């Protein structure tokens, strides 16, 4: 017989799931498929939303999108933000630069900061990004590299 999970266990599992699906489009797509499948099997949108820590409205939108567009309706939309300032080759080169210490590139500091990255992009790539965007890039790189 399966052991009943405590409310604390359920909270931990919900947070772990949200953390896993947050950063990857393919994981978000699979999560949405699971939710729509449960609703299609007779579960209420509100119950499914509660189980997975989603809003009922989100689950309802996913179900509507599925019935209107099929499975492709559950994929993330193309981002409508600004176009990338760097092409793919430049971005890969920048990633290698950031992996090294700023000292290796002639700067007098040993760690990257948002302000330093902002200045580096302006000087070497003629790209003007906001300070917060540069900080976000560094944080995302740190999180993806451990």
mmCIF file with all atom_site columns, C-alpha atoms in Angstrom:
data_model
loop_
_atom_site.group_PDB
_atom_site.id
_atom_site.type_symbol
_atom_site.label_atom_id
_atom_site.label_alt_id
_atom_site.label_comp_id
_atom_site.label_asym_id
_atom_site.label_entity_id
_atom_site.label_seq_id
_atom_site.pdbx_PDB_ins_code
_atom_site.Cartn_x
_atom_site.Cartn_y
_atom_site.Cartn_z
_atom_site.occupancy
_atom_site.B_iso_or_equiv
_atom_site.pdbx_formal_charge
_atom_site.auth_seq_id
_atom_site.auth_comp_id
_atom_site.auth_asym_id
_atom_site.auth_atom_id
_atom_site.pdbx_PDB_model_num
ATOM 1   C CA . UNK A 1 1   ? 0.000   0.000  0.000   1.00 0.00 ? 1   UNK A CA 1
ATOM 2   C CA . UNK A 1 2   ? 1.341   3.421  -0.955  1.00 0.00 ? 2   UNK A CA 1
ATOM 3   C CA . UNK A 1 3   ? 2.322   5.745  1.854   1.00 0.00 ? 3   UNK A CA 1
ATOM 4   C CA . UNK A 1 4   ? 0.315   8.976  2.111   1.00 0.00 ? 4   UNK A CA 1
ATOM 5   C CA . UNK A 1 5   ? 2.417   12.102 1.540   1.00 0.00 ? 5   UNK A CA 1
ATOM 6   C CA . UNK A 1 6   ? 2.287   14.898 4.073   1.00 0.00 ? 6   UNK A CA 1
ATOM 7   C CA . UNK A 1 7   ? 1.393   18.479 3.148   1.00 0.00 ? 7   UNK A CA 1
ATOM 8   C CA . UNK A 1 8   ? 5.076   19.340 3.551   1.00 0.00 ? 8   UNK A CA 1
ATOM 9   C CA . UNK A 1 9   ? 6.039   16.557 1.128   1.00 0.00 ? 9   UNK A CA 1
ATOM 10  C CA . UNK A 1 10  ? 3.464   17.804 -1.370  1.00 0.00 ? 10  UNK A CA 1
ATOM 11  C CA . UNK A 1 11  ? 4.781   21.363 -1.070  1.00 0.00 ? 11  UNK A CA 1
ATOM 12  C CA . UNK A 1 12  ? 8.343   20.198 -1.648  1.00 0.00 ? 12  UNK A CA 1
ATOM 13  C CA . UNK A 1 13  ? 7.302   18.166 -4.685  1.00 0.00 ? 13  UNK A CA 1
ATOM 14  C CA . UNK A 1 14  ? 5.328   21.073 -6.174  1.00 0.00 ? 14  UNK A CA 1
ATOM 15  C CA . UNK A 1 15  ? 8.262   23.445 -5.747  1.00 0.00 ? 15  UNK A CA 1
ATOM 16  C CA . UNK A 1 16  ? 10.679  20.906 -7.247  1.00 0.00 ? 16  UNK A CA 1
ATOM 17  C CA . UNK A 1 17  ? 8.408   20.461 -10.258 1.00 0.00 ? 17  UNK A CA 1
ATOM 18  C CA . UNK A 1 18  ? 8.018   24.217 -10.780 1.00 0.00 ? 18  UNK A CA 1
ATOM 19  C CA . UNK A 1 19  ? 11.785  24.660 -10.505 1.00 0.00 ? 19  UNK A CA 1
ATOM 20  C CA . UNK A 1 20  ? 12.417  21.976 -13.103 1.00 0.00 ? 20  UNK A CA 1
ATOM 21  C CA . UNK A 1 21  ? 9.914   23.226 -15.660 1.00 0.00 ? 21  UNK A CA 1
ATOM 22  C CA . UNK A 1 22  ? 10.623  26.931 -15.258 1.00 0.00 ? 22  UNK A CA 1
ATOM 23  C CA . UNK A 1 23  ? 13.779  27.156 -17.374 1.00 0.00 ? 23  UNK A CA 1
ATOM 24  C CA . UNK A 1 24  ? 13.179  24.735 -20.242 1.00 0.00 ? 24  UNK A CA 1
ATOM 25  C CA . UNK A 1 25  ? 10.558  25.159 -22.949 1.00 0.00 ? 25  UNK A CA 1
ATOM 26  C CA . UNK A 1 26  ? 10.397  21.410 -23.626 1.00 0.00 ? 26  UNK A CA 1
ATOM 27  C CA . UNK A 1 27  ? 9.713   20.674 -19.945 1.00 0.00 ? 27  UNK A CA 1
ATOM 28  C CA . UNK A 1 28  ? 6.978   23.340 -19.851 1.00 0.00 ? 28  UNK A CA 1
ATOM 29  C CA . UNK A 1 29  ? 5.433   21.744 -22.943 1.00 0.00 ? 29  UNK A CA 1
ATOM 30  C CA . UNK A 1 30  ? 5.422   18.276 -21.341 1.00 0.00 ? 30  UNK A CA 1
ATOM 31  C CA . UNK A 1 31  ? 3.969   19.717 -18.124 1.00 0.00 ? 31  UNK A CA 1
ATOM 32  C CA . UNK A 1 32  ? 1.133   21.327 -20.077 1.00 0.00 ? 32  UNK A CA 1
ATOM 33  C CA . UNK A 1 33  ? 0.484   18.041 -21.911 1.00 0.00 ? 33  UNK A CA 1
ATOM 34  C CA . UNK A 1 34  ? 0.206   16.241 -18.569 1.00 0.00 ? 34  UNK A CA 1
ATOM 35  C CA . UNK A 1 35  ? -2.235  18.831 -17.231 1.00 0.00 ? 35  UNK A CA 1
ATOM 36  C CA . UNK A 1 36  ? -4.431  18.702 -20.339 1.00 0.00 ? 36  UNK A CA 1
ATOM 37  C CA . UNK A 1 37  ? -4.382  14.892 -20.267 1.00 0.00 ? 37  UNK A CA 1
ATOM 38  C CA . UNK A 1 38  ? -5.632  14.896 -16.663 1.00 0.00 ? 38  UNK A CA 1
ATOM 39  C CA . UNK A 1 39  ? -8.438  17.336 -17.533 1.00 0.00 ? 39  UNK A CA 1
ATOM 40  C CA . UNK A 1 40  ? -9.321  15.215 -20.586 1.00 0.00 ? 40  UNK A CA 1
ATOM 41  C CA . UNK A 1 41  ? -9.527  12.182 -18.282 1.00 0.00 ? 41  UNK A CA 1
ATOM 42  C CA . UNK A 1 42  ? -12.203 13.930 -16.206 1.00 0.00 ? 42  UNK A CA 1
ATOM 43  C CA . UNK A 1 43  ? -10.281 15.916 -13.591 1.00 0.00 ? 43  UNK A CA 1
ATOM 44  C CA . UNK A 1 44  ? -11.385 19.478 -12.892 1.00 0.00 ? 44  UNK A CA 1
ATOM 45  C CA . UNK A 1 45  ? -9.068  22.269 -14.074 1.00 0.00 ? 45  UNK A CA 1
ATOM 46  C CA . UNK A 1 46  ? -9.003  23.641 -10.527 1.00 0.00 ? 46  UNK A CA 1
ATOM 47  C CA . UNK A 1 47  ? -7.905  20.270 -9.095  1.00 0.00 ? 47  UNK A CA 1
ATOM 48  C CA . UNK A 1 48  ? -5.154  19.839 -11.670 1.00 0.00 ? 48  UNK A CA 1
ATOM 49  C CA . UNK A 1 49  ? -4.025  23.413 -11.079 1.00 0.00 ? 49  UNK A CA 1
ATOM 50  C CA . UNK A 1 50  ? -3.939  22.822 -7.339  1.00 0.00 ? 50  UNK A CA 1
ATOM 51  C CA . UNK A 1 51  ? -1.935  19.602 -7.663  1.00 0.00 ? 51  UNK A CA 1
ATOM 52  C CA . UNK A 1 52  ? 0.738   21.281 -9.740  1.00 0.00 ? 52  UNK A CA 1
ATOM 53  C CA . UNK A 1 53  ? 0.751   24.717 -8.132  1.00 0.00 ? 53  UNK A CA 1
ATOM 54  C CA . UNK A 1 54  ? -0.641  26.435 -11.212 1.00 0.00 ? 54  UNK A CA 1
ATOM 55  C CA . UNK A 1 55  ? -3.522  28.861 -11.554 1.00 0.00 ? 55  UNK A CA 1
ATOM 56  C CA . UNK A 1 56  ? -6.845  27.429 -12.667 1.00 0.00 ? 56  UNK A CA 1
ATOM 57  C CA . UNK A 1 57  ? -6.926  30.006 -15.435 1.00 0.00 ? 57  UNK A CA 1
ATOM 58  C CA . UNK A 1 58  ? -3.588  28.774 -16.836 1.00 0.00 ? 58  UNK A CA 1
ATOM 59  C CA . UNK A 1 59  ? -4.845  25.186 -16.995 1.00 0.00 ? 59  UNK A CA 1
ATOM 60  C CA . UNK A 1 60  ? -8.073  26.368 -18.635 1.00 0.00 ? 60  UNK A CA 1
ATOM 61  C CA . UNK A 1 61  ? -6.073  28.299 -21.251 1.00 0.00 ? 61  UNK A CA 1
ATOM 62  C CA . UNK A 1 62  ? -3.912  25.239 -21.954 1.00 0.00 ? 62  UNK A CA 1
ATOM 63  C CA . UNK A 1 63  ? -7.002  23.069 -22.438 1.00 0.00 ? 63  UNK A CA 1
ATOM 64  C CA . UNK A 1 64  ? -8.587  25.677 -24.737 1.00 0.00 ? 64  UNK A CA 1
ATOM 65  C CA . UNK A 1 65  ? -5.358  26.030 -26.672 1.00 0.00 ? 65  UNK A CA 1
ATOM 66  C CA . UNK A 1 66  ? -5.056  22.269 -27.058 1.00 0.00 ? 66  UNK A CA 1
ATOM 67  C CA . UNK A 1 67  ? -8.602  21.945 -28.413 1.00 0.00 ? 67  UNK A CA 1
ATOM 68  C CA . UNK A 1 68  ? -8.063  24.833 -30.798 1.00 0.00 ? 68  UNK A CA 1
ATOM 69  C CA . UNK A 1 69  ? -4.537  24.045 -32.068 1.00 0.00 ? 69  UNK A CA 1
ATOM 70  C CA . UNK A 1 70  ? -3.742  20.490 -30.953 1.00 0.00 ? 70  UNK A CA 1
ATOM 71  C CA . UNK A 1 71  ? -0.506  19.624 -29.137 1.00 0.00 ? 71  UNK A CA 1
ATOM 72  C CA . UNK A 1 72  ? 1.358   22.480 -30.834 1.00 0.00 ? 72  UNK A CA 1
ATOM 73  C CA . UNK A 1 73  ? -0.954  24.887 -29.022 1.00 0.00 ? 73  UNK A CA 1
ATOM 74  C CA . UNK A 1 74  ? 0.820   23.939 -25.781 1.00 0.00 ? 74  UNK A CA 1
ATOM 75  C CA . UNK A 1 75  ? 4.272   24.967 -26.953 1.00 0.00 ? 75  UNK A CA 1
ATOM 76  C CA . UNK A 1 76  ? 5.709   28.314 -25.913 1.00 0.00 ? 76  UNK A CA 1
ATOM 77  C CA . UNK A 1 77  ? 5.038   31.131 -28.335 1.00 0.00 ? 77  UNK A CA 1
ATOM 78  C CA . UNK A 1 78  ? 7.983   32.661 -30.098 1.00 0.00 ? 78  UNK A CA 1
ATOM 79  C CA . UNK A 1 79  ? 9.284   35.445 -27.950 1.00 0.00 ? 79  UNK A CA 1
ATOM 80  C CA . UNK A 1 80  ? 8.130   38.836 -29.105 1.00 0.00 ? 80  UNK A CA 1
ATOM 81  C CA . UNK A 1 81  ? 10.880  40.794 -27.396 1.00 0.00 ? 81  UNK A CA 1
ATOM 82  C CA . UNK A 1 82  ? 13.744  42.614 -29.047 1.00 0.00 ? 82  UNK A CA 1
ATOM 83  C CA . UNK A 1 83  ? 15.942  40.727 -31.457 1.00 0.00 ? 83  UNK A CA 1
ATOM 84  C CA . UNK A 1 84  ? 19.199  39.431 -30.074 1.00 0.00 ? 84  UNK A CA 1
ATOM 85  C CA . UNK A 1 85  ? 21.911  42.062 -30.108 1.00 0.00 ? 85  UNK A CA 1
ATOM 86  C CA . UNK A 1 86  ? 24.643  39.509 -30.796 1.00 0.00 ? 86  UNK A CA 1
ATOM 87  C CA . UNK A 1 87  ? 24.629  36.883 -33.511 1.00 0.00 ? 87  UNK A CA 1
ATOM 88  C CA . UNK A 1 88  ? 25.196  33.248 -32.508 1.00 0.00 ? 88  UNK A CA 1
ATOM 89  C CA . UNK A 1 89  ? 28.959  33.341 -33.169 1.00 0.00 ? 89  UNK A CA 1
ATOM 90  C CA . UNK A 1 90  ? 29.410  36.551 -31.197 1.00 0.00 ? 90  UNK A CA 1
ATOM 91  C CA . UNK A 1 91  ? 27.369  35.155 -28.339 1.00 0.00 ? 91  UNK A CA 1
ATOM 92  C CA . UNK A 1 92  ? 29.465  31.978 -28.204 1.00 0.00 ? 92  UNK A CA 1
ATOM 93  C CA . UNK A 1 93  ? 32.636  34.077 -28.203 1.00 0.00 ? 93  UNK A CA 1
ATOM 94  C CA . UNK A 1 94  ? 31.210  36.228 -25.388 1.00 0.00 ? 94  UNK A CA 1
ATOM 95  C CA . UNK A 1 95  ? 30.420  33.098 -23.363 1.00 0.00 ? 95  UNK A CA 1
ATOM 96  C CA . UNK A 1 96  ? 34.060  32.018 -23.648 1.00 0.00 ? 96  UNK A CA 1
ATOM 97  C CA . UNK A 1 97  ? 35.168  35.496 -22.565 1.00 0.00 ? 97  UNK A CA 1
ATOM 98  C CA . UNK A 1 98  ? 32.883  35.454 -19.542 1.00 0.00 ? 98  UNK A CA 1
ATOM 99  C CA . UNK A 1 99  ? 34.119  31.976 -18.596 1.00 0.00 ? 99  UNK A CA 1
ATOM 100 C CA . UNK A 1 100 ? 37.579  33.516 -18.164 1.00 0.00 ? 100 UNK A CA 1
ATOM 101 C CA . UNK A 1 101 ? 38.307  36.067 -15.472 1.00 0.00 ? 101 UNK A CA 1
ATOM 102 C CA . UNK A 1 102 ? 38.088  39.717 -16.473 1.00 0.00 ? 102 UNK A CA 1
ATOM 103 C CA . UNK A 1 103 ? 41.819  39.967 -15.654 1.00 0.00 ? 103 UNK A CA 1
ATOM 104 C CA . UNK A 1 104 ? 42.532  37.679 -18.606 1.00 0.00 ? 104 UNK A CA 1
ATOM 105 C CA . UNK A 1 105 ? 40.916  40.312 -20.833 1.00 0.00 ? 105 UNK A CA 1
ATOM 106 C CA . UNK A 1 106 ? 42.925  43.186 -19.386 1.00 0.00 ? 106 UNK A CA 1
ATOM 107 C CA . UNK A 1 107 ? 40.508  44.415 -16.740 1.00 0.00 ? 107 UNK A CA 1
ATOM 108 C CA . UNK A 1 108 ? 41.763  45.238 -13.243 1.00 0.00 ? 108 UNK A CA 1
ATOM 109 C CA . UNK A 1 109 ? 39.134  43.173 -11.419 1.00 0.00 ? 109 UNK A CA 1
ATOM 110 C CA . UNK A 1 110 ? 38.921  39.439 -10.872 1.00 0.00 ? 110 UNK A CA 1
ATOM 111 C CA . UNK A 1 111 ? 35.145  38.916 -11.092 1.00 0.00 ? 111 UNK A CA 1
ATOM 112 C CA . UNK A 1 112 ? 32.496  39.852 -13.633 1.00 0.00 ? 112 UNK A CA 1
ATOM 113 C CA . UNK A 1 113 ? 29.809  42.300 -12.577 1.00 0.00 ? 113 UNK A CA 1
ATOM 114 C CA . UNK A 1 114 ? 26.784  43.550 -14.459 1.00 0.00 ? 114 UNK A CA 1
ATOM 115 C CA . UNK A 1 115 ? 28.413  46.962 -14.895 1.00 0.00 ? 115 UNK A CA 1
ATOM 116 C CA . UNK A 1 116 ? 31.652  45.440 -16.233 1.00 0.00 ? 116 UNK A CA 1
ATOM 117 C CA . UNK A 1 117 ? 29.760  43.201 -18.665 1.00 0.00 ? 117 UNK A CA 1
ATOM 118 C CA . UNK A 1 118 ? 27.753  46.224 -19.807 1.00 0.00 ? 118 UNK A CA 1
ATOM 119 C CA . UNK A 1 119 ? 30.959  48.192 -20.465 1.00 0.00 ? 119 UNK A CA 1
ATOM 120 C CA . UNK A 1 120 ? 32.592  45.198 -22.191 1.00 0.00 ? 120 UNK A CA 1
ATOM 121 C CA . UNK A 1 121 ? 29.620  44.784 -24.534 1.00 0.00 ? 121 UNK A CA 1
ATOM 122 C CA . UNK A 1 122 ? 29.640  48.482 -25.393 1.00 0.00 ? 122 UNK A CA 1
ATOM 123 C CA . UNK A 1 123 ? 33.383  48.597 -26.031 1.00 0.00 ? 123 UNK A CA 1
ATOM 124 C CA . UNK A 1 124 ? 33.944  45.315 -27.877 1.00 0.00 ? 124 UNK A CA 1
ATOM 125 C CA . UNK A 1 125 ? 30.576  44.573 -29.484 1.00 0.00 ? 125 UNK A CA 1
ATOM 126 C CA . UNK A 1 126 ? 28.975  48.026 -29.831 1.00 0.00 ? 126 UNK A CA 1
ATOM 127 C CA . UNK A 1 127 ? 25.944  46.616 -28.020 1.00 0.00 ? 127 UNK A CA 1
ATOM 128 C CA . UNK A 1 128 ? 24.059  48.636 -25.418 1.00 0.00 ? 128 UNK A CA 1
ATOM 129 C CA . UNK A 1 129 ? 22.299  46.458 -22.872 1.00 0.00 ? 129 UNK A CA 1
ATOM 130 C CA . UNK A 1 130 ? 20.822  47.696 -19.634 1.00 0.00 ? 130 UNK A CA 1
ATOM 131 C CA . UNK A 1 131 ? 22.569  47.009 -16.364 1.00 0.00 ? 131 UNK A CA 1
ATOM 132 C CA . UNK A 1 132 ? 19.776  44.718 -15.145 1.00 0.00 ? 132 UNK A CA 1
ATOM 133 C CA . UNK A 1 133 ? 19.933  42.680 -18.362 1.00 0.00 ? 133 UNK A CA 1
ATOM 134 C CA . UNK A 1 134 ? 23.686  42.231 -17.950 1.00 0.00 ? 134 UNK A CA 1
ATOM 135 C CA . UNK A 1 135 ? 23.194  41.155 -14.325 1.00 0.00 ? 135 UNK A CA 1
ATOM 136 C CA . UNK A 1 136 ? 20.532  38.686 -15.464 1.00 0.00 ? 136 UNK A CA 1
ATOM 137 C CA . UNK A 1 137 ? 22.865  37.218 -18.105 1.00 0.00 ? 137 UNK A CA 1
ATOM 138 C CA . UNK A 1 138 ? 25.594  36.678 -15.517 1.00 0.00 ? 138 UNK A CA 1
ATOM 139 C CA . UNK A 1 139 ? 23.153  35.124 -13.041 1.00 0.00 ? 139 UNK A CA 1
ATOM 140 C CA . UNK A 1 140 ? 21.752  32.756 -15.676 1.00 0.00 ? 140 UNK A CA 1
ATOM 141 C CA . UNK A 1 141 ? 25.241  31.712 -16.734 1.00 0.00 ? 141 UNK A CA 1
ATOM 142 C CA . UNK A 1 142 ? 26.207  31.105 -13.123 1.00 0.00 ? 142 UNK A CA 1
ATOM 143 C CA . UNK A 1 143 ? 23.071  28.992 -12.554 1.00 0.00 ? 143 UNK A CA 1
ATOM 144 C CA . UNK A 1 144 ? 23.602  26.957 -15.713 1.00 0.00 ? 144 UNK A CA 1
ATOM 145 C CA . UNK A 1 145 ? 27.264  26.276 -14.942 1.00 0.00 ? 145 UNK A CA 1
ATOM 146 C CA . UNK A 1 146 ? 26.751  25.406 -11.291 1.00 0.00 ? 146 UNK A CA 1
#
